[in-house]
Amino acid sequence: MTDQTQARIGDLVNGSDVLLFMKGTPMFPQCGFSSRAIAILQHLGVEFDSVDVLQDQEVRQGIKQFSDWPTIPQLYVKGEFVGGSDIMMEMYESGELKGLLEDKGVAHAA
């Protein structure tokens, strides 16, 4: 893991209000966990960006070190690591994820 990769991941995370590191794309998720994460974000109606880790092995490995979290997908809101799909699901079901997005002032999709 290079400092350059860590800096690039940091720029990605800080450059987007809501960012999902995932396998595949929102239109074509490449794993069930990424698909579930996309479904949660779409159901909440928030605008988000995504990074397909399958396209970049450095980011795929680097994001795990960046967050100290071993799995993908990974959700970031306003630069803060939220969690993977299981945590997203728990937070979604409890209403905590919606509250976090509202607290952080994240825009809803039009």
CSV table of C-alpha atoms in Angstrom, one decimal:
chain,number,residue,atom,x,y,z
A,1,MET,CA,0.0,0.0,0.0
A,2,THR,CA,1.5,3.2,-1.1
A,3,ASP,CA,1.1,6.7,0.4
A,4,GLN,CA,0.0,7.8,-3.0
A,5,THR,CA,-2.9,5.2,-3.0
A,6,GLN,CA,-3.9,6.3,0.5
A,7,ALA,CA,-3.9,9.9,-0.6
A,8,ARG,CA,-6.0,9.1,-3.6
A,9,ILE,CA,-8.5,7.2,-1.5
A,10,GLY,CA,-8.6,10.1,0.9
A,11,ASP,CA,-9.3,12.5,-2.0
A,12,LEU,CA,-12.1,10.3,-3.2
A,13,VAL,CA,-13.7,10.0,0.3
A,14,ASN,CA,-13.5,13.7,0.9
A,15,GLY,CA,-14.6,14.7,-2.6
A,16,SER,CA,-18.1,13.2,-2.2
A,17,ASP,CA,-20.9,13.7,0.4
A,18,VAL,CA,-21.9,10.0,0.1
A,19,LEU,CA,-19.4,7.5,-1.4
A,20,LEU,CA,-19.8,3.8,-1.7
A,21,PHE,CA,-16.7,1.6,-2.5
A,22,MET,CA,-18.3,-1.4,-4.1
A,23,LYS,CA,-17.8,-4.3,-6.5
A,24,GLY,CA,-19.3,-3.3,-9.8
A,25,THR,CA,-21.4,-0.3,-10.5
A,26,PRO,CA,-24.8,0.9,-9.2
A,27,MET,CA,-26.4,-0.4,-12.5
A,28,PHE,CA,-24.5,-3.7,-12.4
A,29,PRO,CA,-23.3,-4.6,-8.9
A,30,GLN,CA,-21.0,-7.6,-8.9
A,31,CYS,CA,-21.9,-9.1,-5.5
A,32,GLY,CA,-24.9,-9.4,-3.4
A,33,PHE,CA,-23.6,-7.2,-0.6
A,34,SER,CA,-22.9,-4.3,-3.0
A,35,SER,CA,-26.3,-4.8,-4.5
A,36,ARG,CA,-27.9,-4.6,-1.1
A,37,ALA,CA,-25.9,-1.4,-0.3
A,38,ILE,CA,-27.1,0.2,-3.5
A,39,ALA,CA,-30.7,-0.7,-2.8
A,40,ILE,CA,-30.5,0.9,0.7
A,41,LEU,CA,-29.1,4.1,-0.6
A,42,GLN,CA,-31.6,4.2,-3.5
A,43,HIS,CA,-34.5,3.6,-1.1
A,44,LEU,CA,-33.3,6.5,1.1
A,45,GLY,CA,-33.3,8.6,-2.0
A,46,VAL,CA,-29.8,10.1,-1.5
A,47,GLU,CA,-27.4,11.2,-4.2
A,48,PHE,CA,-24.2,9.1,-4.0
A,49,ASP,CA,-21.1,8.4,-5.9
A,50,SER,CA,-19.5,5.0,-6.2
A,51,VAL,CA,-16.0,3.5,-6.8
A,52,ASP,CA,-15.8,0.1,-8.5
A,53,VAL,CA,-12.9,-1.6,-6.7
A,54,LEU,CA,-12.8,-4.3,-9.3
A,55,GLN,CA,-11.3,-1.8,-11.7
A,56,ASP,CA,-8.4,-0.9,-9.5
A,57,GLN,CA,-6.5,-3.4,-7.4
A,58,GLU,CA,-4.6,-0.8,-5.5
A,59,VAL,CA,-7.9,0.8,-4.3
A,60,ARG,CA,-9.4,-2.6,-3.7
A,61,GLN,CA,-6.7,-3.4,-1.2
A,62,GLY,CA,-6.0,0.1,0.0
A,63,ILE,CA,-9.6,0.9,1.1
A,64,LYS,CA,-9.4,-2.0,3.5
A,65,GLN,CA,-6.3,-0.4,5.2
A,66,PHE,CA,-7.7,3.1,4.9
A,67,SER,CA,-10.8,2.2,6.9
A,68,ASP,CA,-9.3,-0.7,8.9
A,69,TRP,CA,-12.3,-2.7,7.7
A,70,PRO,CA,-11.8,-6.0,5.9
A,71,THR,CA,-14.7,-6.2,3.5
A,72,ILE,CA,-16.3,-4.3,0.6
A,73,PRO,CA,-18.7,-2.5,0.1
A,74,GLN,CA,-17.8,0.4,2.4
A,75,LEU,CA,-19.9,3.5,2.9
A,76,TYR,CA,-18.6,6.9,3.7
A,77,VAL,CA,-20.7,10.0,4.5
A,78,LYS,CA,-19.0,13.4,4.6
A,79,GLY,CA,-15.6,11.7,4.9
A,80,GLU,CA,-16.6,9.5,7.8
A,81,PHE,CA,-16.6,5.7,7.5
A,82,VAL,CA,-20.0,4.3,8.2
A,83,GLY,CA,-19.6,0.6,7.6
A,84,GLY,CA,-20.3,-2.3,5.3
A,85,SER,CA,-23.6,-3.7,4.0
A,86,ASP,CA,-24.5,-5.5,7.3
A,87,ILE,CA,-24.0,-2.3,9.3
A,88,MET,CA,-25.8,-0.3,6.6
A,89,MET,CA,-28.8,-2.7,6.8
A,90,GLU,CA,-28.9,-2.6,10.6
A,91,MET,CA,-28.7,1.2,10.6
A,92,TYR,CA,-31.3,1.4,7.8
A,93,GLU,CA,-33.8,-0.8,9.6
A,94,SER,CA,-33.4,1.1,12.9
A,95,GLY,CA,-33.7,4.5,11.1
A,96,GLU,CA,-30.2,5.4,12.2
A,97,LEU,CA,-28.8,5.7,8.7
A,98,LYS,CA,-31.6,8.1,7.6
A,99,GLY,CA,-30.9,10.1,10.7
A,100,LEU,CA,-27.2,10.2,10.1
A,101,LEU,CA,-27.7,11.4,6.5
A,102,GLU,CA,-30.1,14.1,7.7
A,103,ASP,CA,-27.7,15.2,10.5
A,104,LYS,CA,-24.9,15.5,8.0
A,105,GLY,CA,-27.1,17.5,5.6
A,106,VAL,CA,-26.9,15.1,2.7
A,107,ALA,CA,-29.0,16.1,-0.3
A,108,HIS,CA,-31.8,13.8,-1.4
A,109,ALA,CA,-31.9,12.8,-5.1
A,110,ALA,CA,-34.3,14.9,-7.1
